[in-house]
XYZ file of C-alpha atoms in Angstrom:
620
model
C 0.000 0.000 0.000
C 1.234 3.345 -0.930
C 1.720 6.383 1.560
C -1.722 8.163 -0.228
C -3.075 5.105 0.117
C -2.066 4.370 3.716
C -3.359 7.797 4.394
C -7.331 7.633 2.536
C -7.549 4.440 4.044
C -6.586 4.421 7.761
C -5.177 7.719 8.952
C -7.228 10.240 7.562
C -10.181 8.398 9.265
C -8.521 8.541 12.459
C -8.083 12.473 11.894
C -11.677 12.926 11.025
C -12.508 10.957 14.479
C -10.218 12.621 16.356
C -11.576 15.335 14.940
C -15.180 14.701 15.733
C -14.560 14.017 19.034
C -12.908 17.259 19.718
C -15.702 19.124 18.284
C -17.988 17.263 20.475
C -16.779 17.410 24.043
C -15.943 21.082 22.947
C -19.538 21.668 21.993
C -20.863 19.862 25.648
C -18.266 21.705 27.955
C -18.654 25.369 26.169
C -22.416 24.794 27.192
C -22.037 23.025 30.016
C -20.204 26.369 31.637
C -22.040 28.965 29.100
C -19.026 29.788 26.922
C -17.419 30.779 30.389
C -13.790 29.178 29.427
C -10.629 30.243 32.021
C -7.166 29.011 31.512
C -8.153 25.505 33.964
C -11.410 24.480 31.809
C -9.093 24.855 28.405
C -6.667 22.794 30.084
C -8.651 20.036 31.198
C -11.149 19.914 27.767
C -7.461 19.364 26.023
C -6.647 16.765 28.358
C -9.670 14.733 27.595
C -9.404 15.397 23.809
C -6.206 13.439 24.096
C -7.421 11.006 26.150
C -10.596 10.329 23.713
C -8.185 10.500 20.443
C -6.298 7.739 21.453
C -8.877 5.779 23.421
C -10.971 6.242 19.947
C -7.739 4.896 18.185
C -6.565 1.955 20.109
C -10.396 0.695 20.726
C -11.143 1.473 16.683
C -7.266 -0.261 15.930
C -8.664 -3.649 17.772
C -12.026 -3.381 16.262
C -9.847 -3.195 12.713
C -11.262 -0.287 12.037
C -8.869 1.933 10.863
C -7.376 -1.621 9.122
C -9.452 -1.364 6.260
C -11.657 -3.987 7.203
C -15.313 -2.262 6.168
C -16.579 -0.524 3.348
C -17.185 3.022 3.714
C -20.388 3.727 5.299
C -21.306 0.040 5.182
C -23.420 -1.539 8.093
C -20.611 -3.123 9.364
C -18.574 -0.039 9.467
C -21.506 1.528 11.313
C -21.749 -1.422 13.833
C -17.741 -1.009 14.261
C -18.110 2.733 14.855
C -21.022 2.936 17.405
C -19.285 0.272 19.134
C -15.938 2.229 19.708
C -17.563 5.876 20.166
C -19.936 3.939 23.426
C -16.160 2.251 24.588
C -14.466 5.131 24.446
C -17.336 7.792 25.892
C -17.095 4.469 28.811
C -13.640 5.018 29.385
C -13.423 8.460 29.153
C -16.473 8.532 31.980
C -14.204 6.424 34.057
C -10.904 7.974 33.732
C -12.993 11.280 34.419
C -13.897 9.854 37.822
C -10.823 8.307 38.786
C -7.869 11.329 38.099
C -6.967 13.299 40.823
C -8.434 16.009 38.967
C -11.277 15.711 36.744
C -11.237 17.671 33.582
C -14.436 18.317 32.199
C -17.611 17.592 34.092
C -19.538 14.167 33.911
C -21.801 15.397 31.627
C -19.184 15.992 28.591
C -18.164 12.399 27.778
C -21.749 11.053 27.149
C -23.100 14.359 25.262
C -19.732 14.608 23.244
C -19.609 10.921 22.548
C -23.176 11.734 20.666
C -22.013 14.367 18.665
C -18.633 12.700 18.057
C -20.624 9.481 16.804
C -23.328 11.822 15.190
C -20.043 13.851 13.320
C -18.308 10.246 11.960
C -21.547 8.585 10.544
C -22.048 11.994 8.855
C -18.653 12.059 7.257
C -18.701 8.761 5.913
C -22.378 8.976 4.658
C -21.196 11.821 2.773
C -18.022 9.872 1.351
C -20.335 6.944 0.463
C -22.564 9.476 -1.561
C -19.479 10.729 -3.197
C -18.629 7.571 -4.215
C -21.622 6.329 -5.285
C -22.019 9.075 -7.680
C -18.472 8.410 -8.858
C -19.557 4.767 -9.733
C -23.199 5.506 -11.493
C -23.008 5.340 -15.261
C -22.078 8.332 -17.308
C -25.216 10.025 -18.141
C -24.593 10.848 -21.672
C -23.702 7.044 -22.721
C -25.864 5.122 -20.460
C -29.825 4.478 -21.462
C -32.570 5.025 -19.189
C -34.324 1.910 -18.322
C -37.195 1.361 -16.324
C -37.559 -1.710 -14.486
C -40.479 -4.167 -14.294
C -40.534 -5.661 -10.333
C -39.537 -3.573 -6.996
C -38.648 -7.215 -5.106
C -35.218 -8.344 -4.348
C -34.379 -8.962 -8.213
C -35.519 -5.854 -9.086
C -33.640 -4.085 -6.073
C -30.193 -6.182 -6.918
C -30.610 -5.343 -10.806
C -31.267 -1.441 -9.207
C -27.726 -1.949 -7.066
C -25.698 -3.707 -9.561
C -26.936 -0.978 -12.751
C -25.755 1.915 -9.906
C -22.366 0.698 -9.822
C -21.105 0.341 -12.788
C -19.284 2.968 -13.966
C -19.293 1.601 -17.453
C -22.962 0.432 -17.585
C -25.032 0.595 -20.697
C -28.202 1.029 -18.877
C -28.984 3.657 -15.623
C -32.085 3.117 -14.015
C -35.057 5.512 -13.850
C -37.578 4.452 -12.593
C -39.789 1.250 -11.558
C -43.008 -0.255 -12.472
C -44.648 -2.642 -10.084
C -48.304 -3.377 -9.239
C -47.871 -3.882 -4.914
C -50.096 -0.737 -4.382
C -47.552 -0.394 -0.807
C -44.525 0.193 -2.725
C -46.238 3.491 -4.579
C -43.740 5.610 -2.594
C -41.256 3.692 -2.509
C -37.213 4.452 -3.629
C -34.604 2.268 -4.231
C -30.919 3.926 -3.987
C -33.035 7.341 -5.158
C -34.831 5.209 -8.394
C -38.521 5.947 -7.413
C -40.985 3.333 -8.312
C -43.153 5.828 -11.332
C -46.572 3.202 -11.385
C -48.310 -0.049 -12.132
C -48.475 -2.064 -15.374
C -51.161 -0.088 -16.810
C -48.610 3.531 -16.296
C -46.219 1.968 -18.901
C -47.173 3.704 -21.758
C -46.717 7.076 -19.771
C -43.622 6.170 -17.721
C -41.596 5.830 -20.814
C -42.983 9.062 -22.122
C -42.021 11.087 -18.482
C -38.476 9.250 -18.221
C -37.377 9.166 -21.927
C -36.576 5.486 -21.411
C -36.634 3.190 -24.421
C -36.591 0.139 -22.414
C -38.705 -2.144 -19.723
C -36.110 -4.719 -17.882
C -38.436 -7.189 -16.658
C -37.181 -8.324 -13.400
C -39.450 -10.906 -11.423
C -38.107 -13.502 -10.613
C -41.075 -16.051 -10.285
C -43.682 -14.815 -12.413
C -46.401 -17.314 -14.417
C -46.670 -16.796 -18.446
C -50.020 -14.616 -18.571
C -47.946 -11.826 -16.747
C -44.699 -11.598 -19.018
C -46.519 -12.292 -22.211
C -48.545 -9.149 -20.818
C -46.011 -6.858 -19.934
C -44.028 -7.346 -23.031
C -47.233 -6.858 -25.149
C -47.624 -3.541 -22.920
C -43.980 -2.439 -23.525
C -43.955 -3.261 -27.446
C -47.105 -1.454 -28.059
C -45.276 1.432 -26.364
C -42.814 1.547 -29.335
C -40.255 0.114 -26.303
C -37.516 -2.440 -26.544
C -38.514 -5.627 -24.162
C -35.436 -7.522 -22.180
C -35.329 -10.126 -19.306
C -33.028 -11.222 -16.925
C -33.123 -15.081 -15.946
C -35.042 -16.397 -13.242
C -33.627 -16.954 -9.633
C -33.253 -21.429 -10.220
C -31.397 -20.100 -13.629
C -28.864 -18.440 -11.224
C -27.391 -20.678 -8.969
C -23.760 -19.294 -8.496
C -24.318 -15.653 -8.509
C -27.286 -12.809 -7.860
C -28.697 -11.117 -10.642
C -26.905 -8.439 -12.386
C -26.639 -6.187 -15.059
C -24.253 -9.122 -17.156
C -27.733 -10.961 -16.674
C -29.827 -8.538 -19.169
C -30.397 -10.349 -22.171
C -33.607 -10.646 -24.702
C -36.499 -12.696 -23.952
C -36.729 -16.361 -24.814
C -39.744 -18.817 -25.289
C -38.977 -20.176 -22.412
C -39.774 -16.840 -20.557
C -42.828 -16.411 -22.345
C -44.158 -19.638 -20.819
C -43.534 -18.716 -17.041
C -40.611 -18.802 -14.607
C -41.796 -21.250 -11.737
C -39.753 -20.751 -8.977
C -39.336 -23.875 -6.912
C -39.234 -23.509 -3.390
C -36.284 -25.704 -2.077
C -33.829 -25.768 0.134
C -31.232 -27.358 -1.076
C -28.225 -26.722 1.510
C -30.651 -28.300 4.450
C -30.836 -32.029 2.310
C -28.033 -31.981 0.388
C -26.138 -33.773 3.076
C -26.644 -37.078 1.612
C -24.231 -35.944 -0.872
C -21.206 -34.359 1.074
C -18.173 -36.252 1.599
C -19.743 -39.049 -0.716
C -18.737 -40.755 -3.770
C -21.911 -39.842 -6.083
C -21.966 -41.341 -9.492
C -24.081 -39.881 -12.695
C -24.630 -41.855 -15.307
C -25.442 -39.975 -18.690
C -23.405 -37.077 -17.357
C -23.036 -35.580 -20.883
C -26.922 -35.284 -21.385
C -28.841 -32.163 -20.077
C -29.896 -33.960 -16.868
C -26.867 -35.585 -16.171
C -24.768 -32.519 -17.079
C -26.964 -30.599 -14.329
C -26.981 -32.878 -11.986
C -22.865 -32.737 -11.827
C -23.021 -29.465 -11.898
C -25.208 -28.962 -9.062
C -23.686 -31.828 -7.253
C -20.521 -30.509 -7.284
C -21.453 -27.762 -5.395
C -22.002 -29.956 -1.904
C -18.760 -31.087 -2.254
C -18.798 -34.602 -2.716
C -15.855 -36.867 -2.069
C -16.098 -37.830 -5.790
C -17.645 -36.975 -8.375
C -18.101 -39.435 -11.120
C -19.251 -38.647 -14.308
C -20.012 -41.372 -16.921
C -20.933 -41.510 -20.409
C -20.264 -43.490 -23.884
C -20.015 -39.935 -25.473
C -16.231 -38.645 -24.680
C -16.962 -34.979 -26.051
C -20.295 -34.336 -23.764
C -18.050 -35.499 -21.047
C -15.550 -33.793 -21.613
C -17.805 -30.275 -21.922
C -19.321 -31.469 -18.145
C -16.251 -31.526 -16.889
C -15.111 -27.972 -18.049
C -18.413 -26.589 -16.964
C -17.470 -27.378 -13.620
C -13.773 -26.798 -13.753
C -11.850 -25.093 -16.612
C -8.711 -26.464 -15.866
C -9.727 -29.921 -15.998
C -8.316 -32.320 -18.445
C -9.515 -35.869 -19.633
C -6.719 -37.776 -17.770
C -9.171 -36.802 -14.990
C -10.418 -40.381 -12.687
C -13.870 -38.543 -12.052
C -14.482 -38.770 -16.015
C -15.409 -42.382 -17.309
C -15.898 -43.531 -20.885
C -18.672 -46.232 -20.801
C -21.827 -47.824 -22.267
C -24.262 -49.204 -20.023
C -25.022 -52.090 -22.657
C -21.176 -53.303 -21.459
C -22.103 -55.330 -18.553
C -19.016 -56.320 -17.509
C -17.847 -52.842 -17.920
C -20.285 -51.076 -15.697
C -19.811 -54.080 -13.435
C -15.430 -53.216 -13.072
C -16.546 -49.601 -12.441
C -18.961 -50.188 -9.505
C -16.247 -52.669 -8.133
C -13.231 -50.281 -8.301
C -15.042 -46.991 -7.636
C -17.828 -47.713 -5.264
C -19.884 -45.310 -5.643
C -22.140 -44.487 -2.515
C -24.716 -42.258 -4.634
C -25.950 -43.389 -7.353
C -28.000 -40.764 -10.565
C -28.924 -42.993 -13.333
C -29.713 -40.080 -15.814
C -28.618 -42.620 -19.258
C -31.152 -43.143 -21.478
C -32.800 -43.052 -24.949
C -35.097 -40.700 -25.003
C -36.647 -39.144 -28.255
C -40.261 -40.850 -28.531
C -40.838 -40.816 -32.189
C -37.699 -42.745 -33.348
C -37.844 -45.068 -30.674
C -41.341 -45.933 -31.977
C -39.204 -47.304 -35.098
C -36.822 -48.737 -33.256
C -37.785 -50.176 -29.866
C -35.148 -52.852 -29.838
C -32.185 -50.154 -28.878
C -34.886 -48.711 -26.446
C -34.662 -52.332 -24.973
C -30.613 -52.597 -25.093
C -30.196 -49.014 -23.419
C -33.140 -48.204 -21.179
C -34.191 -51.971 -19.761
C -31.118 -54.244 -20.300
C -28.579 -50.557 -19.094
C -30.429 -49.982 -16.195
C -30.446 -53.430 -15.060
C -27.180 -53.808 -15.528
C -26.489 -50.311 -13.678
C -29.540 -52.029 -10.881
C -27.360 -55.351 -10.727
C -24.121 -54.217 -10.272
C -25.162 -51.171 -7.297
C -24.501 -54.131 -4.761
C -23.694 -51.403 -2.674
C -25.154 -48.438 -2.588
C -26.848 -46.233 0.282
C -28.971 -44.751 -2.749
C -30.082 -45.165 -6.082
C -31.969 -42.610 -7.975
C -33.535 -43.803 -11.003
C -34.360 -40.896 -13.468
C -37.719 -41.447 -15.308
C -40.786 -39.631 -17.190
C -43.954 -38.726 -17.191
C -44.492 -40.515 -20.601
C -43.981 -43.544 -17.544
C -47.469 -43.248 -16.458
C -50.279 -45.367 -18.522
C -47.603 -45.373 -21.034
C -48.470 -46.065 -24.777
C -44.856 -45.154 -26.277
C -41.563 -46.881 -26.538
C -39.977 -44.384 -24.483
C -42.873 -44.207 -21.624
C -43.192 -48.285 -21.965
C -39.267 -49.293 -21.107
C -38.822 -46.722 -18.584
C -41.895 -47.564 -16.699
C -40.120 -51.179 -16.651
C -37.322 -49.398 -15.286
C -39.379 -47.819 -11.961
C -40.179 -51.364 -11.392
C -36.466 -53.245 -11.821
C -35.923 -50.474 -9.361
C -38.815 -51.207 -7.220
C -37.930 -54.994 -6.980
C -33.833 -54.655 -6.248
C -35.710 -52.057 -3.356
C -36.731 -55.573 -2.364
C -33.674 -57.431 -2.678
C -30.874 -54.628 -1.305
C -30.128 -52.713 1.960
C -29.712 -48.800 -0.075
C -32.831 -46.947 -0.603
C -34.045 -47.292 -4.699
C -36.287 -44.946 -6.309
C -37.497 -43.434 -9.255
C -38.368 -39.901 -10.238
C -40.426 -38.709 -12.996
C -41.086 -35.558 -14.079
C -42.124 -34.010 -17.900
C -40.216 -32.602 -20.565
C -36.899 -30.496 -19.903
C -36.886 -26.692 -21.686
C -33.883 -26.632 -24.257
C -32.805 -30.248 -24.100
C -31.437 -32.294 -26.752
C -34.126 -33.397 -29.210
C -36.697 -31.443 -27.186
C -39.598 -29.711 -29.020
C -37.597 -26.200 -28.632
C -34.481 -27.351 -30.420
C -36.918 -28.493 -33.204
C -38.626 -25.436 -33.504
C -35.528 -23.350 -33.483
C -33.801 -25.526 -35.994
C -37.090 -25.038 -38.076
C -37.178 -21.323 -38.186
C -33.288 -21.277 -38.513
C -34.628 -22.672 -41.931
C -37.082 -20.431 -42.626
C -40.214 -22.827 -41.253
C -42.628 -24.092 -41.653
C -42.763 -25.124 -37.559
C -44.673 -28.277 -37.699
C -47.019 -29.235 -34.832
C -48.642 -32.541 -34.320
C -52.218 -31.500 -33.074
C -53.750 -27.912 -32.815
C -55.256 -29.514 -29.067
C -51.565 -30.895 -27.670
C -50.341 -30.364 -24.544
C -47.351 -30.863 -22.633
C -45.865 -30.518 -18.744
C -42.222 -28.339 -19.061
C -40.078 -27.989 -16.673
C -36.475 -25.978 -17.107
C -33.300 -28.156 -16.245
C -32.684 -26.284 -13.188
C -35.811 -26.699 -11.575
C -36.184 -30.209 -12.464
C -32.921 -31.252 -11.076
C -33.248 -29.218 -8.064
C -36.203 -31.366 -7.116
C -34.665 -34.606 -8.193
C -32.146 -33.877 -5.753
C -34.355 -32.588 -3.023
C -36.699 -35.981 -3.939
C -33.981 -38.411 -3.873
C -33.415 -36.808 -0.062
C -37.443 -37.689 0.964
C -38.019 -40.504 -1.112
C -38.969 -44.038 0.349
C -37.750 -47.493 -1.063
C -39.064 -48.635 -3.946
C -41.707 -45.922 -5.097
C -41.756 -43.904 -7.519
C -41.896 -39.454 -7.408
C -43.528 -37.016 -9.619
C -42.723 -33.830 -9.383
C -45.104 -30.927 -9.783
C -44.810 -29.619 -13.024
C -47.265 -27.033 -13.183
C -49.663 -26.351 -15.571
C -49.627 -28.271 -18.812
C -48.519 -25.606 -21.946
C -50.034 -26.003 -25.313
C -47.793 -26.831 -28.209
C -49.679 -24.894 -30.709
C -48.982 -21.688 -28.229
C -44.990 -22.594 -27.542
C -44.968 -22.966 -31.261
C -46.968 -18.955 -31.868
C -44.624 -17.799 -29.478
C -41.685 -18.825 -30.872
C -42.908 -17.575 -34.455
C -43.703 -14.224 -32.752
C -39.956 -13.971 -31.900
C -38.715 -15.027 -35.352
C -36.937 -12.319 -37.367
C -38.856 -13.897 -40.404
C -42.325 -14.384 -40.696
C -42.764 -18.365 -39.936
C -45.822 -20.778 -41.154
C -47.105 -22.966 -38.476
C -48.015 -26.472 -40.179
C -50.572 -29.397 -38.237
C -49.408 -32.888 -38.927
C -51.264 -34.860 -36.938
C -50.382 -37.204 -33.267
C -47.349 -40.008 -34.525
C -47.832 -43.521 -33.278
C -47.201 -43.357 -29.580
C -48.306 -39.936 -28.808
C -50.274 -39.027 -26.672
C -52.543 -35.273 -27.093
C -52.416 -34.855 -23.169
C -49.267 -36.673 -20.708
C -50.762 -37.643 -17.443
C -48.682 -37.259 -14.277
C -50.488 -40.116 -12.551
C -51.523 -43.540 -14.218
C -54.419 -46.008 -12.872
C -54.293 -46.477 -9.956
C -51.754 -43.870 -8.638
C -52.499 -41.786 -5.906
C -51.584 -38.656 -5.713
C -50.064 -38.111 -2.170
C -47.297 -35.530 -0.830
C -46.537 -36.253 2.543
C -43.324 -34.589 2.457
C -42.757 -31.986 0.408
C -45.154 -29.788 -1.423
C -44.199 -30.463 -4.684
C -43.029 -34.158 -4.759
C -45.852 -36.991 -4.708
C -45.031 -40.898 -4.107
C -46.511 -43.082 -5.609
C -46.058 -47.022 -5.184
C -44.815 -49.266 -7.684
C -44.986 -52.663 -8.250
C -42.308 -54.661 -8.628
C -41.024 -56.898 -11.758
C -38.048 -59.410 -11.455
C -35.264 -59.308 -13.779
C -36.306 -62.640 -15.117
C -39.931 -61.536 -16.716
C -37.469 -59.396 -18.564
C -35.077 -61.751 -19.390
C -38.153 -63.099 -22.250
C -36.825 -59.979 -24.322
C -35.179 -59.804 -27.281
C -34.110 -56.653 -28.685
C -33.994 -57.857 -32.241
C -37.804 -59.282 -32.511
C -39.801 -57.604 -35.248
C -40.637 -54.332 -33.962
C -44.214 -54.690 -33.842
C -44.008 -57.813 -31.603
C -41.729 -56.140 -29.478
C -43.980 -53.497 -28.946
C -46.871 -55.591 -27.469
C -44.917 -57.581 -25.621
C -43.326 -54.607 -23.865
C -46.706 -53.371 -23.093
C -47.951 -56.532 -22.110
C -44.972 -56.827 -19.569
C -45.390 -53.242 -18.574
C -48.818 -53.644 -17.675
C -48.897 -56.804 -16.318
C -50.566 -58.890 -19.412
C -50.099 -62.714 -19.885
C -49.219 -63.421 -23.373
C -49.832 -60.952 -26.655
C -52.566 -60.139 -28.509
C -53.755 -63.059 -30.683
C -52.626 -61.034 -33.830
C -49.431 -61.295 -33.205
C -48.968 -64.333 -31.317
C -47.830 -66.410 -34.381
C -45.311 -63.658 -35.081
C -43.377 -64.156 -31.920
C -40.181 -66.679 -32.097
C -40.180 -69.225 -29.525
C -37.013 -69.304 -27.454
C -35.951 -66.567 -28.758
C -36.352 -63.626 -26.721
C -33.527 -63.434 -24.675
C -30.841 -60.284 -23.034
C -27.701 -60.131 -23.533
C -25.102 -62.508 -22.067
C -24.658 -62.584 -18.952
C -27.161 -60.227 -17.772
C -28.552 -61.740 -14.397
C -32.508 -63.726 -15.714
C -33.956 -63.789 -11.644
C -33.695 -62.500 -8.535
């Protein structure tokens, strides 16, 4: 630190103390004795200046503050001030009963102590204003903006826009509906009206721009407020929602244009995930399908509870390696918490569980896009029923096995929904047969995942369109990957042996509007095209199949459900290269716990032949 520095930072606070405090036991002696001042009175009001000056230091030295500890005018440094001023007006009250001669009267240390403390807040409020006006945005390169939301996003986005020197945007002004923030300021930003004032507020303030900045708001009230703003001749921006931003509070970095995914709400799920994530701390947690969007989430998030390890597997080397980097830049490949494998390797997934042992286990790996494994249901077979088995079979020793799933699971008609409702009960029975806790968890369709409906509407318009939509009536439960890990982890923390969790997923979104929205924010005008339901589709996913009941002992948002079991060796009568049709009804006759097939296709089936791959395990 240089000498200027040494001196703005610790001794020309002391001066301004010392300073303070000699104005104030001046101001309470001069009235004490009426301005009535001999040569004894000067004497002794200069003998306890000198006594509170260094008192005030060596009191404010211990409490570091005249270290540079606090920020100026901060609550700390107020707490730290108060503190030392009520010490040292203590001592000074003491020493001014105890010297032989007392030098001001009893009444000066407590009255000057108040103006002394009254004097240093002052002083640094003042330096805090300076400084805050030093750090707003330069008025003739910044925009106005008004901001949409007085909460705690829209007071952080307030903070974070006021100090930054550089900032594109200064704030002026906030819209909000709460009729008891009408008069309310934040850091001098007044709050201008409600969402009808819009229109008018841009006109007063000159600002070209609504930031909307709620951070758990449902679709009808963003689609509304951007209508609102664009009608105003306005620009429209967002910043993301609070589950969107795990590892930091919202700032200005966070502004960015508004996204279908916006436009269909920003469900804020209420967990708290530092009270249960102690299953995972100091464990070895394994993902499987860490490359996919789950997975890839879950490490992320994972990570962040420190486990002992953190193992991330996958048959796709470049996903893996773009998990890893997500969660630490510096990471290379040599890395033991990456592993290359395929869950169709039995014998493979077997070595790792028996050099690794994981405590934790995420099975995230799966095939997962509906319509093509309709055409091909023997690799849904290989990956999704003979994989997890093997993953089941060879988690001898586990404390906990999470099992992800889908909502396509329940009363499934699909490919997809058929072999992973097979897989919530191969988890249900090795609940049955093993001292960890199995479950499942299902829950809808993840916003901006691989092969979702989003990254085949984008890819559409990228094209110039048409978006194609299967029926005008479809609808479908969405979920973003935050929120739907977040409650995978806070379910695997609640959930019993053997059953199965859905998560709360809201209300279900039609297709046909995800697909006008998405049009609406094209740069191009787009066609929307109907093409009917494909084989295995459903027009409306159900949560809850027959039978299910809906119960949430627990948590809110998390229902268990039970779910029978089926032993490994009813599955073992599969073979993933029977005619696809065949395959088909027997998976649903398996899945829904039908002897036989239908008599059409009975003659179809080859004896003896439907069989897993060698050496999976064929009982219990």
């Amino acid at each position: 630190m240089d000498a200027h520095a040494w001196w703005r930072r610790r001794l020309l606070p002391l001066a301004v103390d010392g300073a303070a405090w000699a104005a104030g036991l001046s101001a309470a002696v001069l009235t004490r004795y009426e301005f009535a001042m001999d040569g004894r009175r000067l004497g002794g009001l200069g003998v306890a200046v000198t006594l509170a000056v260094v008192l005030q230091s060596g009191i404010g030295h211990a409490r570091h503050l005249y270290r540079g500890r606090y920020a100026i005018g901060s609550f700390e440094e107020v707490r730290a001030v108060a503190g030392t001023v009520a010490a040292t007006a203590v001592l000074l009250l003491v020493l001014d009963f105890v010297l032989w001669f007392r030098p001001v009267p009893v009444s000066a240390p407590p009255l000057g102590g108040a103006v002394a403390l009254v004097l240093i807040l002052g002083v640094r409020y003042l330096r805090r204003l300076q400084l805050v006006r030093r750090d707003r945005p330069n008025l003739g390169a910044a925009a106005p903006v008004l901001l949409f939301g007085a909460g705690r996003a829209g007071s952080l986005l307030v903070r974070s826009m006021l100090h930054d020197p550089a900032g594109r945007y200064l704030p002026v002004g906030l819209i909000d509906d709460d009729h008891r923030k009408r008069n309310l300021h934040i850091l001098g930003v007044p709050v201008v009206g409600r969402r009808a004032d819009i229109a008018s507020a841009l006109d007063r303030t000159g600002a070209g721009m609504v930031v909307f900045a709620v951070a758990n708001a449902d679709r009808e009230l963003v689609c509304d407020i951007r209508e609102r703003v664009l009608a105003a001749g306005a620009q429209f921006k967002v910043v993301p929602s609070v589950t969107e931003l795990v590892d930091h509070p919202v700032g200005v970095r966070d502004i960015r244009d508004v996204e279908v995914t916006d436009l269909l709400g920003r469900h804020q799920i209420d967990t708290d995930l530092d009270s249960i994530g102690h299953y995972l701390t100091g464990k070895r947690v394994l993902v499987t399908g860490a490359g996919g969007s789950i997975g890839s989430e879950l490490c992320r998030q994972i990570h962040r509870f420190g486990p002992s390890e953190l193992l991330m597997l996958d048959k796709d080397e470049t996903a893996l390696q773009g998990v890893q980097l997500s969660i630490d830049p510096e990471a290379s490949l040599d890395d033991p918490s990456v592993i290359l494998a395929d869950l169709r390797d039995q014998a493979r997934i077997r070595e790792v569980f028996r050099r690794r042992r994981p405590e934790v286990v995420f099975h995230a790996a799966a095939l997962k896009h509906l319509t093509l494994l309709q055409r091909y249901p023997g690799e849904a077979v290989k990956t999704n029923i003979f994989g997890t088995l093997a993953v089941l079979e060879a988690a001898e020793t586990v404390e906990r096995f999470v099992n992800i799933s889908t909502d396509k699971a329940a009363d499934p008609i699909s490919v997809l929904g058929l072999t992973k409702r097979i897989t919530e009960r191969l988890t249900a029975d090795t609940a049955q047969r093993r001292a960890g806790t199995f479950l499942s968890v299902r829950f809808g369709n993840v916003l901006g995942s691989r092969g979702s409906v989003f990254t085949t509407f984008s890819a559409q318009i990228a094209n110039g369109g048409p978006i194609t939509v299967t029926d005008p009536e479809v609808t479908r439960y969405f979920m973003t990957v935050q929120e739907a890990v977040h409650l995978v982890i806070q379910a695997a923390a609640v959930g019993r042996d053997g059953e199965a969790l859905v998560l709360e997923m809201g209300k279900p979104v039609p297709i046909a509007e995800v697909a006008r929205q998405m049009a609406a924010l094209a740069p191009e005008p787009v066609e929307i095209r109907y093409i009917g339901l494909r084989p295995g589709e459903k027009r409306h996913e159900e949560l809850f199949g027959a039978g299910e009941v809906d119960r949430r002992p627990i948590h809110p948002l998390i229902a268990h459900v039970e779910v029978p079991p089926l032993e490994p060796a009813q599955v073992a009568q599969l073979h993933a290269d029977e005619d696809p049709e065949v395959l088909i009804a027997q998976l649903g006759a398996l899945c829904h716990g039908v002897s036989g097939l239908p008599r059409h296709l009975e003659a179809t089936a080859r004896p003896g032949a439907l069989r897993p791959p060698e050496g999976l395990p064929r009982g219990a």
